[in-house]
Amino acid sequence: MTRKSLIQREKKKQRLEQKYKLIRESLKREIREVSSLDEKLEIHRKLQSSPRNSAPTRLRRRCSLTGRPRANYRDFALSGHILRERAHACLLPGITKSSW
């Protein structure tokens, strides 16, 4: 089980990312549309003034049950071993063990 502080930190990053999403997208769009280098640099400075944790690349997908940061399946938001356990217990609809 992951420490609660790490899970809370990730949730905080997600909230920041959602809060600044539209601002960051509009600034990036302006950078693409403007042709003057000075204007681009000014817009870039505005973009850099936003918090670091508001960037989507700083997010890490975690298992929704255990908080495990690796081997996550996006469709289920579960780590591999939890997904396997739940699939064997028939707790995930539509998931069957493959055989050929």
PDB file of N, CA and C in Angstrom:
ATOM      1  N   MET A   1       0.839  -1.180   0.000  1.00  0.00           N
ATOM      2  CA  MET A   1       0.000   0.000   0.000  1.00  0.00           C
ATOM      3  C   MET A   1       0.881   1.239   0.000  1.00  0.00           C
ATOM      4  N   THR A   2       0.557   2.166  -0.824  1.00  0.00           N
ATOM      5  CA  THR A   2       1.318   3.401  -0.948  1.00  0.00           C
ATOM      6  C   THR A   2       1.012   4.334   0.218  1.00  0.00           C
ATOM      7  N   ARG A   3       2.001   5.128   0.575  1.00  0.00           N
ATOM      8  CA  ARG A   3       1.784   6.107   1.643  1.00  0.00           C
ATOM      9  C   ARG A   3       0.689   7.079   1.240  1.00  0.00           C
ATOM     10  N   LYS A   4      -0.100   7.481   2.210  1.00  0.00           N
ATOM     11  CA  LYS A   4      -1.231   8.366   1.936  1.00  0.00           C
ATOM     12  C   LYS A   4      -0.761   9.724   1.430  1.00  0.00           C
ATOM     13  N   SER A   5       0.415  10.163   1.873  1.00  0.00           N
ATOM     14  CA  SER A   5       0.906  11.472   1.443  1.00  0.00           C
ATOM     15  C   SER A   5       1.186  11.497  -0.058  1.00  0.00           C
ATOM     16  N   LEU A   6       1.660  10.376  -0.603  1.00  0.00           N
ATOM     17  CA  LEU A   6       1.929  10.323  -2.048  1.00  0.00           C
ATOM     18  C   LEU A   6       0.632  10.355  -2.846  1.00  0.00           C
ATOM     19  N   ILE A   7      -0.378   9.674  -2.341  1.00  0.00           N
ATOM     20  CA  ILE A   7      -1.674   9.675  -3.025  1.00  0.00           C
ATOM     21  C   ILE A   7      -2.275  11.079  -2.990  1.00  0.00           C
ATOM     22  N   GLN A   8      -2.179  11.744  -1.837  1.00  0.00           N
ATOM     23  CA  GLN A   8      -2.710  13.103  -1.713  1.00  0.00           C
ATOM     24  C   GLN A   8      -1.951  14.074  -2.609  1.00  0.00           C
ATOM     25  N   ARG A   9      -0.644  13.875  -2.739  1.00  0.00           N
ATOM     26  CA  ARG A   9       0.159  14.730  -3.614  1.00  0.00           C
ATOM     27  C   ARG A   9      -0.289  14.594  -5.062  1.00  0.00           C
ATOM     28  N   GLU A  10      -0.570  13.356  -5.484  1.00  0.00           N
ATOM     29  CA  GLU A  10      -1.048  13.136  -6.851  1.00  0.00           C
ATOM     30  C   GLU A  10      -2.416  13.785  -7.068  1.00  0.00           C
ATOM     31  N   LYS A  11      -3.281  13.693  -6.064  1.00  0.00           N
ATOM     32  CA  LYS A  11      -4.600  14.322  -6.194  1.00  0.00           C
ATOM     33  C   LYS A  11      -4.474  15.836  -6.292  1.00  0.00           C
ATOM     34  N   LYS A  12      -3.538  16.397  -5.547  1.00  0.00           N
ATOM     35  CA  LYS A  12      -3.302  17.838  -5.611  1.00  0.00           C
ATOM     36  C   LYS A  12      -2.814  18.243  -7.003  1.00  0.00           C
ATOM     37  N   LYS A  13      -1.922  17.430  -7.585  1.00  0.00           N
ATOM     38  CA  LYS A  13      -1.441  17.701  -8.939  1.00  0.00           C
ATOM     39  C   LYS A  13      -2.579  17.625  -9.949  1.00  0.00           C
ATOM     40  N   GLN A  14      -3.482  16.671  -9.757  1.00  0.00           N
ATOM     41  CA  GLN A  14      -4.614  16.551 -10.672  1.00  0.00           C
ATOM     42  C   GLN A  14      -5.518  17.771 -10.584  1.00  0.00           C
ATOM     43  N   ARG A  15      -5.760  18.257  -9.373  1.00  0.00           N
ATOM     44  CA  ARG A  15      -6.592  19.456  -9.216  1.00  0.00           C
ATOM     45  C   ARG A  15      -5.927  20.664  -9.876  1.00  0.00           C
ATOM     46  N   LEU A  16      -4.615  20.819  -9.677  1.00  0.00           N
ATOM     47  CA  LEU A  16      -3.894  21.935 -10.298  1.00  0.00           C
ATOM     48  C   LEU A  16      -3.932  21.843 -11.810  1.00  0.00           C
ATOM     49  N   GLU A  17      -3.765  20.631 -12.326  1.00  0.00           N
ATOM     50  CA  GLU A  17      -3.765  20.443 -13.777  1.00  0.00           C
ATOM     51  C   GLU A  17      -5.120  20.837 -14.355  1.00  0.00           C
ATOM     52  N   GLN A  18      -6.196  20.452 -13.698  1.00  0.00           N
ATOM     53  CA  GLN A  18      -7.533  20.808 -14.170  1.00  0.00           C
ATOM     54  C   GLN A  18      -7.782  22.316 -14.070  1.00  0.00           C
ATOM     55  N   LYS A  19      -7.262  22.926 -13.013  1.00  0.00           N
ATOM     56  CA  LYS A  19      -7.479  24.353 -12.805  1.00  0.00           C
ATOM     57  C   LYS A  19      -6.804  25.193 -13.892  1.00  0.00           C
ATOM     58  N   TYR A  20      -5.589  24.812 -14.288  1.00  0.00           N
ATOM     59  CA  TYR A  20      -4.817  25.602 -15.238  1.00  0.00           C
ATOM     60  C   TYR A  20      -4.893  25.075 -16.670  1.00  0.00           C
ATOM     61  N   LYS A  21      -5.703  24.063 -16.911  1.00  0.00           N
ATOM     62  CA  LYS A  21      -5.744  23.437 -18.231  1.00  0.00           C
ATOM     63  C   LYS A  21      -6.116  24.423 -19.337  1.00  0.00           C
ATOM     64  N   LEU A  22      -7.194  25.169 -19.153  1.00  0.00           N
ATOM     65  CA  LEU A  22      -7.637  26.099 -20.192  1.00  0.00           C
ATOM     66  C   LEU A  22      -6.640  27.237 -20.391  1.00  0.00           C
ATOM     67  N   ILE A  23      -6.056  27.710 -19.310  1.00  0.00           N
ATOM     68  CA  ILE A  23      -5.070  28.795 -19.406  1.00  0.00           C
ATOM     69  C   ILE A  23      -3.859  28.332 -20.206  1.00  0.00           C
ATOM     70  N   ARG A  24      -3.359  27.132 -19.874  1.00  0.00           N
ATOM     71  CA  ARG A  24      -2.180  26.609 -20.574  1.00  0.00           C
ATOM     72  C   ARG A  24      -2.480  26.369 -22.053  1.00  0.00           C
ATOM     73  N   GLU A  25      -3.655  25.831 -22.350  1.00  0.00           N
ATOM     74  CA  GLU A  25      -4.013  25.579 -23.752  1.00  0.00           C
ATOM     75  C   GLU A  25      -4.111  26.877 -24.541  1.00  0.00           C
ATOM     76  N   SER A  26      -4.703  27.908 -23.944  1.00  0.00           N
ATOM     77  CA  SER A  26      -4.842  29.175 -24.664  1.00  0.00           C
ATOM     78  C   SER A  26      -3.469  29.822 -24.897  1.00  0.00           C
ATOM     79  N   LEU A  27      -2.582  29.742 -23.900  1.00  0.00           N
ATOM     80  CA  LEU A  27      -1.247  30.312 -24.085  1.00  0.00           C
ATOM     81  C   LEU A  27      -0.464  29.553 -25.163  1.00  0.00           C
ATOM     82  N   LYS A  28      -0.578  28.258 -25.182  1.00  0.00           N
ATOM     83  CA  LYS A  28       0.113  27.471 -26.208  1.00  0.00           C
ATOM     84  C   LYS A  28      -0.436  27.772 -27.594  1.00  0.00           C
ATOM     85  N   ARG A  29      -1.754  27.965 -27.670  1.00  0.00           N
ATOM     86  CA  ARG A  29      -2.363  28.319 -28.952  1.00  0.00           C
ATOM     87  C   ARG A  29      -1.833  29.675 -29.422  1.00  0.00           C
ATOM     88  N   GLU A  30      -1.732  30.630 -28.497  1.00  0.00           N
ATOM     89  CA  GLU A  30      -1.209  31.952 -28.851  1.00  0.00           C
ATOM     90  C   GLU A  30       0.224  31.869 -29.348  1.00  0.00           C
ATOM     91  N   ILE A  31       1.042  31.028 -28.726  1.00  0.00           N
ATOM     92  CA  ILE A  31       2.438  30.863 -29.156  1.00  0.00           C
ATOM     93  C   ILE A  31       2.479  30.363 -30.592  1.00  0.00           C
ATOM     94  N   ARG A  32       1.607  29.432 -30.946  1.00  0.00           N
ATOM     95  CA  ARG A  32       1.588  28.908 -32.316  1.00  0.00           C
ATOM     96  C   ARG A  32       1.126  29.956 -33.324  1.00  0.00           C
ATOM     97  N   GLU A  33       0.188  30.816 -32.920  1.00  0.00           N
ATOM     98  CA  GLU A  33      -0.399  31.767 -33.860  1.00  0.00           C
ATOM     99  C   GLU A  33       0.454  33.020 -34.062  1.00  0.00           C
ATOM    100  N   VAL A  34       1.193  33.443 -33.034  1.00  0.00           N
ATOM    101  CA  VAL A  34       1.965  34.677 -33.113  1.00  0.00           C
ATOM    102  C   VAL A  34       3.234  34.434 -33.926  1.00  0.00           C
ATOM    103  N   SER A  35       3.605  35.407 -34.747  1.00  0.00           N
ATOM    104  CA  SER A  35       4.787  35.247 -35.585  1.00  0.00           C
ATOM    105  C   SER A  35       6.006  35.971 -35.016  1.00  0.00           C
ATOM    106  N   SER A  36       5.811  36.992 -34.211  1.00  0.00           N
ATOM    107  CA  SER A  36       6.926  37.770 -33.664  1.00  0.00           C
ATOM    108  C   SER A  36       7.614  36.998 -32.540  1.00  0.00           C
ATOM    109  N   LEU A  37       8.933  36.982 -32.571  1.00  0.00           N
ATOM    110  CA  LEU A  37       9.712  36.268 -31.566  1.00  0.00           C
ATOM    111  C   LEU A  37       9.549  36.903 -30.186  1.00  0.00           C
ATOM    112  N   ASP A  38       9.533  38.234 -30.135  1.00  0.00           N
ATOM    113  CA  ASP A  38       9.377  38.918 -28.846  1.00  0.00           C
ATOM    114  C   ASP A  38       8.032  38.584 -28.193  1.00  0.00           C
ATOM    115  N   GLU A  39       6.982  38.538 -28.990  1.00  0.00           N
ATOM    116  CA  GLU A  39       5.667  38.198 -28.449  1.00  0.00           C
ATOM    117  C   GLU A  39       5.634  36.749 -27.972  1.00  0.00           C
ATOM    118  N   LYS A  40       6.278  35.864 -28.738  1.00  0.00           N
ATOM    119  CA  LYS A  40       6.339  34.464 -28.337  1.00  0.00           C
ATOM    120  C   LYS A  40       7.059  34.305 -27.004  1.00  0.00           C
ATOM    121  N   LEU A  41       8.163  35.043 -26.839  1.00  0.00           N
ATOM    122  CA  LEU A  41       8.908  34.953 -25.580  1.00  0.00           C
ATOM    123  C   LEU A  41       8.090  35.486 -24.407  1.00  0.00           C
ATOM    124  N   GLU A  42       7.337  36.552 -24.639  1.00  0.00           N
ATOM    125  CA  GLU A  42       6.496  37.110 -23.580  1.00  0.00           C
ATOM    126  C   GLU A  42       5.393  36.119 -23.164  1.00  0.00           C
ATOM    127  N   ILE A  43       4.774  35.487 -24.146  1.00  0.00           N
ATOM    128  CA  ILE A  43       3.736  34.489 -23.851  1.00  0.00           C
ATOM    129  C   ILE A  43       4.351  33.288 -23.145  1.00  0.00           C
ATOM    130  N   HIS A  44       5.565  32.915 -23.568  1.00  0.00           N
ATOM    131  CA  HIS A  44       6.259  31.792 -22.940  1.00  0.00           C
ATOM    132  C   HIS A  44       6.552  32.086 -21.469  1.00  0.00           C
ATOM    133  N   ARG A  45       6.911  33.323 -21.157  1.00  0.00           N
ATOM    134  CA  ARG A  45       7.143  33.714 -19.762  1.00  0.00           C
ATOM    135  C   ARG A  45       5.862  33.576 -18.945  1.00  0.00           C
ATOM    136  N   LYS A  46       4.734  33.939 -19.542  1.00  0.00           N
ATOM    137  CA  LYS A  46       3.447  33.777 -18.846  1.00  0.00           C
ATOM    138  C   LYS A  46       3.174  32.298 -18.578  1.00  0.00           C
ATOM    139  N   LEU A  47       3.493  31.477 -19.573  1.00  0.00           N
ATOM    140  CA  LEU A  47       3.283  30.043 -19.424  1.00  0.00           C
ATOM    141  C   LEU A  47       4.167  29.477 -18.313  1.00  0.00           C
ATOM    142  N   GLN A  48       5.392  29.969 -18.229  1.00  0.00           N
ATOM    143  CA  GLN A  48       6.302  29.489 -17.203  1.00  0.00           C
ATOM    144  C   GLN A  48       5.944  29.988 -15.813  1.00  0.00           C
ATOM    145  N   SER A  49       5.173  31.056 -15.731  1.00  0.00           N
ATOM    146  CA  SER A  49       4.798  31.574 -14.420  1.00  0.00           C
ATOM    147  C   SER A  49       3.716  30.731 -13.746  1.00  0.00           C
ATOM    148  N   SER A  50       3.068  29.846 -14.502  1.00  0.00           N
ATOM    149  CA  SER A  50       2.088  28.943 -13.890  1.00  0.00           C
ATOM    150  C   SER A  50       2.836  27.891 -13.064  1.00  0.00           C
ATOM    151  N   PRO A  51       2.175  27.295 -12.080  1.00  0.00           N
ATOM    152  CA  PRO A  51       2.851  26.311 -11.222  1.00  0.00           C
ATOM    153  C   PRO A  51       3.371  25.120 -12.015  1.00  0.00           C
ATOM    154  N   ARG A  52       4.482  24.578 -11.584  1.00  0.00           N
ATOM    155  CA  ARG A  52       5.064  23.429 -12.264  1.00  0.00           C
ATOM    156  C   ARG A  52       4.125  22.231 -12.269  1.00  0.00           C
ATOM    157  N   ASN A  53       3.484  22.017 -11.144  1.00  0.00           N
ATOM    158  CA  ASN A  53       2.616  20.841 -11.024  1.00  0.00           C
ATOM    159  C   ASN A  53       1.329  20.964 -11.817  1.00  0.00           C
ATOM    160  N   SER A  54       1.129  22.082 -12.496  1.00  0.00           N
ATOM    161  CA  SER A  54      -0.059  22.210 -13.334  1.00  0.00           C
ATOM    162  C   SER A  54       0.165  21.605 -14.722  1.00  0.00           C
ATOM    163  N   ALA A  55       1.370  21.181 -15.017  1.00  0.00           N
ATOM    164  CA  ALA A  55       1.661  20.559 -16.310  1.00  0.00           C
ATOM    165  C   ALA A  55       1.174  19.106 -16.302  1.00  0.00           C
ATOM    166  N   PRO A  56       0.508  18.674 -17.369  1.00  0.00           N
ATOM    167  CA  PRO A  56      -0.025  17.303 -17.384  1.00  0.00           C
ATOM    168  C   PRO A  56       1.061  16.229 -17.369  1.00  0.00           C
ATOM    169  N   THR A  57       2.280  16.560 -17.777  1.00  0.00           N
ATOM    170  CA  THR A  57       3.336  15.553 -17.792  1.00  0.00           C
ATOM    171  C   THR A  57       3.826  15.208 -16.391  1.00  0.00           C
ATOM    172  N   ARG A  58       3.477  15.999 -15.414  1.00  0.00           N
ATOM    173  CA  ARG A  58       3.925  15.724 -14.046  1.00  0.00           C
ATOM    174  C   ARG A  58       2.980  14.788 -13.296  1.00  0.00           C
ATOM    175  N   LEU A  59       1.877  14.416 -13.939  1.00  0.00           N
ATOM    176  CA  LEU A  59       0.939  13.484 -13.323  1.00  0.00           C
ATOM    177  C   LEU A  59       1.432  12.055 -13.503  1.00  0.00           C
ATOM    178  N   ARG A  60       1.061  11.223 -12.562  1.00  0.00           N
ATOM    179  CA  ARG A  60       1.415   9.812 -12.630  1.00  0.00           C
ATOM    180  C   ARG A  60       0.154   9.003 -12.384  1.00  0.00           C
ATOM    181  N   ARG A  61      -0.143   8.076 -13.260  1.00  0.00           N
ATOM    182  CA  ARG A  61      -1.328   7.244 -13.043  1.00  0.00           C
ATOM    183  C   ARG A  61      -1.040   6.268 -11.912  1.00  0.00           C
ATOM    184  N   ARG A  62      -1.988   6.142 -11.014  1.00  0.00           N
ATOM    185  CA  ARG A  62      -1.852   5.220  -9.894  1.00  0.00           C
ATOM    186  C   ARG A  62      -3.068   4.311  -9.836  1.00  0.00           C
ATOM    187  N   CYS A  63      -2.887   3.158  -9.224  1.00  0.00           N
ATOM    188  CA  CYS A  63      -3.990   2.229  -9.010  1.00  0.00           C
ATOM    189  C   CYS A  63      -4.993   2.888  -8.072  1.00  0.00           C
ATOM    190  N   SER A  64      -6.262   2.806  -8.423  1.00  0.00           N
ATOM    191  CA  SER A  64      -7.284   3.471  -7.608  1.00  0.00           C
ATOM    192  C   SER A  64      -7.493   2.776  -6.262  1.00  0.00           C
ATOM    193  N   LEU A  65      -7.096   1.522  -6.142  1.00  0.00           N
ATOM    194  CA  LEU A  65      -7.272   0.809  -4.872  1.00  0.00           C
ATOM    195  C   LEU A  65      -6.026   0.835  -4.007  1.00  0.00           C
ATOM    196  N   THR A  66      -4.876   0.515  -4.597  1.00  0.00           N
ATOM    197  CA  THR A  66      -3.661   0.383  -3.802  1.00  0.00           C
ATOM    198  C   THR A  66      -2.742   1.593  -3.894  1.00  0.00           C
ATOM    199  N   GLY A  67      -2.891   2.385  -4.940  1.00  0.00           N
ATOM    200  CA  GLY A  67      -2.007   3.530  -5.136  1.00  0.00           C
ATOM    201  C   GLY A  67      -0.692   3.165  -5.806  1.00  0.00           C
ATOM    202  N   ARG A  68      -0.595   1.943  -6.301  1.00  0.00           N
ATOM    203  CA  ARG A  68       0.635   1.481  -6.944  1.00  0.00           C
ATOM    204  C   ARG A  68       0.877   2.277  -8.231  1.00  0.00           C
ATOM    205  N   PRO A  69       2.108   2.801  -8.423  1.00  0.00           N
ATOM    206  CA  PRO A  69       2.353   3.668  -9.571  1.00  0.00           C
ATOM    207  C   PRO A  69       2.710   2.945 -10.864  1.00  0.00           C
ATOM    208  N   ARG A  70       2.959   1.657 -10.807  1.00  0.00           N
ATOM    209  CA  ARG A  70       3.406   0.963 -12.017  1.00  0.00           C
ATOM    210  C   ARG A  70       2.428  -0.118 -12.446  1.00  0.00           C
ATOM    211  N   ALA A  71       2.545  -0.507 -13.702  1.00  0.00           N
ATOM    212  CA  ALA A  71       1.723  -1.580 -14.294  1.00  0.00           C
ATOM    213  C   ALA A  71       0.240  -1.280 -14.158  1.00  0.00           C
ATOM    214  N   ASN A  72      -0.165  -0.086 -14.556  1.00  0.00           N
ATOM    215  CA  ASN A  72      -1.570   0.301 -14.479  1.00  0.00           C
ATOM    216  C   ASN A  72      -2.245   0.153 -15.829  1.00  0.00           C
ATOM    217  N   TYR A  73      -3.488  -0.283 -15.785  1.00  0.00           N
ATOM    218  CA  TYR A  73      -4.309  -0.370 -16.981  1.00  0.00           C
ATOM    219  C   TYR A  73      -5.247   0.824 -16.988  1.00  0.00           C
ATOM    220  N   ARG A  74      -5.161   1.636 -18.025  1.00  0.00           N
ATOM    221  CA  ARG A  74      -5.944   2.870 -18.093  1.00  0.00           C
ATOM    222  C   ARG A  74      -7.448   2.616 -18.065  1.00  0.00           C
ATOM    223  N   ASP A  75      -7.873   1.576 -18.733  1.00  0.00           N
ATOM    224  CA  ASP A  75      -9.311   1.305 -18.836  1.00  0.00           C
ATOM    225  C   ASP A  75      -9.951   1.056 -17.477  1.00  0.00           C
ATOM    226  N   PHE A  76      -9.184   0.483 -16.559  1.00  0.00           N
ATOM    227  CA  PHE A  76      -9.738   0.105 -15.262  1.00  0.00           C
ATOM    228  C   PHE A  76      -9.199   0.940 -14.110  1.00  0.00           C
ATOM    229  N   ALA A  77      -8.106   1.671 -14.322  1.00  0.00           N
ATOM    230  CA  ALA A  77      -7.413   2.416 -13.272  1.00  0.00           C
ATOM    231  C   ALA A  77      -6.986   1.479 -12.150  1.00  0.00           C
ATOM    232  N   LEU A  78      -6.565   0.276 -12.529  1.00  0.00           N
ATOM    233  CA  LEU A  78      -6.104  -0.719 -11.569  1.00  0.00           C
ATOM    234  C   LEU A  78      -4.726  -1.208 -11.971  1.00  0.00           C
ATOM    235  N   SER A  79      -3.944  -1.630 -10.984  1.00  0.00           N
ATOM    236  CA  SER A  79      -2.644  -2.202 -11.290  1.00  0.00           C
ATOM    237  C   SER A  79      -2.837  -3.641 -11.772  1.00  0.00           C
ATOM    238  N   GLY A  80      -1.795  -4.197 -12.339  1.00  0.00           N
ATOM    239  CA  GLY A  80      -1.894  -5.506 -12.975  1.00  0.00           C
ATOM    240  C   GLY A  80      -2.332  -6.616 -12.049  1.00  0.00           C
ATOM    241  N   HIS A  81      -1.737  -6.677 -10.849  1.00  0.00           N
ATOM    242  CA  HIS A  81      -2.091  -7.802  -9.973  1.00  0.00           C
ATOM    243  C   HIS A  81      -3.496  -7.647  -9.387  1.00  0.00           C
ATOM    244  N   ILE A  82      -3.950  -6.426  -9.157  1.00  0.00           N
ATOM    245  CA  ILE A  82      -5.314  -6.217  -8.673  1.00  0.00           C
ATOM    246  C   ILE A  82      -6.306  -6.553  -9.787  1.00  0.00           C
ATOM    247  N   LEU A  83      -5.969  -6.164 -11.011  1.00  0.00           N
ATOM    248  CA  LEU A  83      -6.818  -6.488 -12.157  1.00  0.00           C
ATOM    249  C   LEU A  83      -6.963  -7.997 -12.301  1.00  0.00           C
ATOM    250  N   ARG A  84      -5.862  -8.707 -12.166  1.00  0.00           N
ATOM    251  CA  ARG A  84      -5.872 -10.169 -12.284  1.00  0.00           C
ATOM    252  C   ARG A  84      -6.728 -10.795 -11.184  1.00  0.00           C
ATOM    253  N   GLU A  85      -6.546 -10.334  -9.955  1.00  0.00           N
ATOM    254  CA  GLU A  85      -7.333 -10.878  -8.844  1.00  0.00           C
ATOM    255  C   GLU A  85      -8.825 -10.647  -9.054  1.00  0.00           C
ATOM    256  N   ARG A  86      -9.173  -9.443  -9.462  1.00  0.00           N
ATOM    257  CA  ARG A  86     -10.591  -9.118  -9.662  1.00  0.00           C
ATOM    258  C   ARG A  86     -11.169  -9.868 -10.858  1.00  0.00           C
ATOM    259  N   ALA A  87     -10.373 -10.064 -11.909  1.00  0.00           N
ATOM    260  CA  ALA A  87     -10.862 -10.797 -13.075  1.00  0.00           C
ATOM    261  C   ALA A  87     -11.124 -12.264 -12.715  1.00  0.00           C
ATOM    262  N   HIS A  88     -10.229 -12.857 -11.918  1.00  0.00           N
ATOM    263  CA  HIS A  88     -10.425 -14.250 -11.506  1.00  0.00           C
ATOM    264  C   HIS A  88     -11.630 -14.393 -10.585  1.00  0.00           C
ATOM    265  N   ALA A  89     -11.940 -13.355  -9.821  1.00  0.00           N
ATOM    266  CA  ALA A  89     -13.094 -13.397  -8.918  1.00  0.00           C
ATOM    267  C   ALA A  89     -14.382 -12.972  -9.634  1.00  0.00           C
ATOM    268  N   CYS A  90     -14.302 -12.729 -10.941  1.00  0.00           N
ATOM    269  CA  CYS A  90     -15.451 -12.315 -11.772  1.00  0.00           C
ATOM    270  C   CYS A  90     -16.058 -11.001 -11.291  1.00  0.00           C
ATOM    271  N   LEU A  91     -15.224 -10.087 -10.839  1.00  0.00           N
ATOM    272  CA  LEU A  91     -15.690  -8.780 -10.384  1.00  0.00           C
ATOM    273  C   LEU A  91     -15.625  -7.729 -11.476  1.00  0.00           C
ATOM    274  N   LEU A  92     -15.027  -8.077 -12.615  1.00  0.00           N
ATOM    275  CA  LEU A  92     -14.930  -7.149 -13.745  1.00  0.00           C
ATOM    276  C   LEU A  92     -15.781  -7.698 -14.887  1.00  0.00           C
ATOM    277  N   PRO A  93     -16.884  -7.047 -15.212  1.00  0.00           N
ATOM    278  CA  PRO A  93     -17.754  -7.570 -16.258  1.00  0.00           C
ATOM    279  C   PRO A  93     -17.085  -7.524 -17.633  1.00  0.00           C
ATOM    280  N   GLY A  94     -17.245  -8.601 -18.361  1.00  0.00           N
ATOM    281  CA  GLY A  94     -16.720  -8.666 -19.715  1.00  0.00           C
ATOM    282  C   GLY A  94     -15.282  -9.147 -19.810  1.00  0.00           C
ATOM    283  N   ILE A  95     -14.633  -9.378 -18.699  1.00  0.00           N
ATOM    284  CA  ILE A  95     -13.241  -9.840 -18.709  1.00  0.00           C
ATOM    285  C   ILE A  95     -13.234 -11.349 -18.473  1.00  0.00           C
ATOM    286  N   THR A  96     -12.658 -12.071 -19.425  1.00  0.00           N
ATOM    287  CA  THR A  96     -12.540 -13.517 -19.278  1.00  0.00           C
ATOM    288  C   THR A  96     -11.102 -13.927 -19.510  1.00  0.00           C
ATOM    289  N   LYS A  97     -10.736 -15.029 -18.950  1.00  0.00           N
ATOM    290  CA  LYS A  97      -9.404 -15.560 -19.137  1.00  0.00           C
ATOM    291  C   LYS A  97      -9.311 -16.114 -20.562  1.00  0.00           C
ATOM    292  N   SER A  98      -8.236 -15.790 -21.250  1.00  0.00           N
ATOM    293  CA  SER A  98      -8.132 -16.221 -22.644  1.00  0.00           C
ATOM    294  C   SER A  98      -7.713 -17.688 -22.715  1.00  0.00           C
ATOM    295  N   SER A  99      -8.207 -18.359 -23.724  1.00  0.00           N
ATOM    296  CA  SER A  99      -7.797 -19.739 -24.001  1.00  0.00           C
ATOM    297  C   SER A  99      -7.930 -19.974 -25.496  1.00  0.00           C
ATOM    298  N   TRP A 100      -6.987 -20.726 -26.047  1.00  0.00           N
ATOM    299  CA  TRP A 100      -7.033 -21.002 -27.481  1.00  0.00           C
ATOM    300  C   TRP A 100      -6.491 -22.360 -27.790  1.00  0.00           C
TER     301      TRP A 100
END
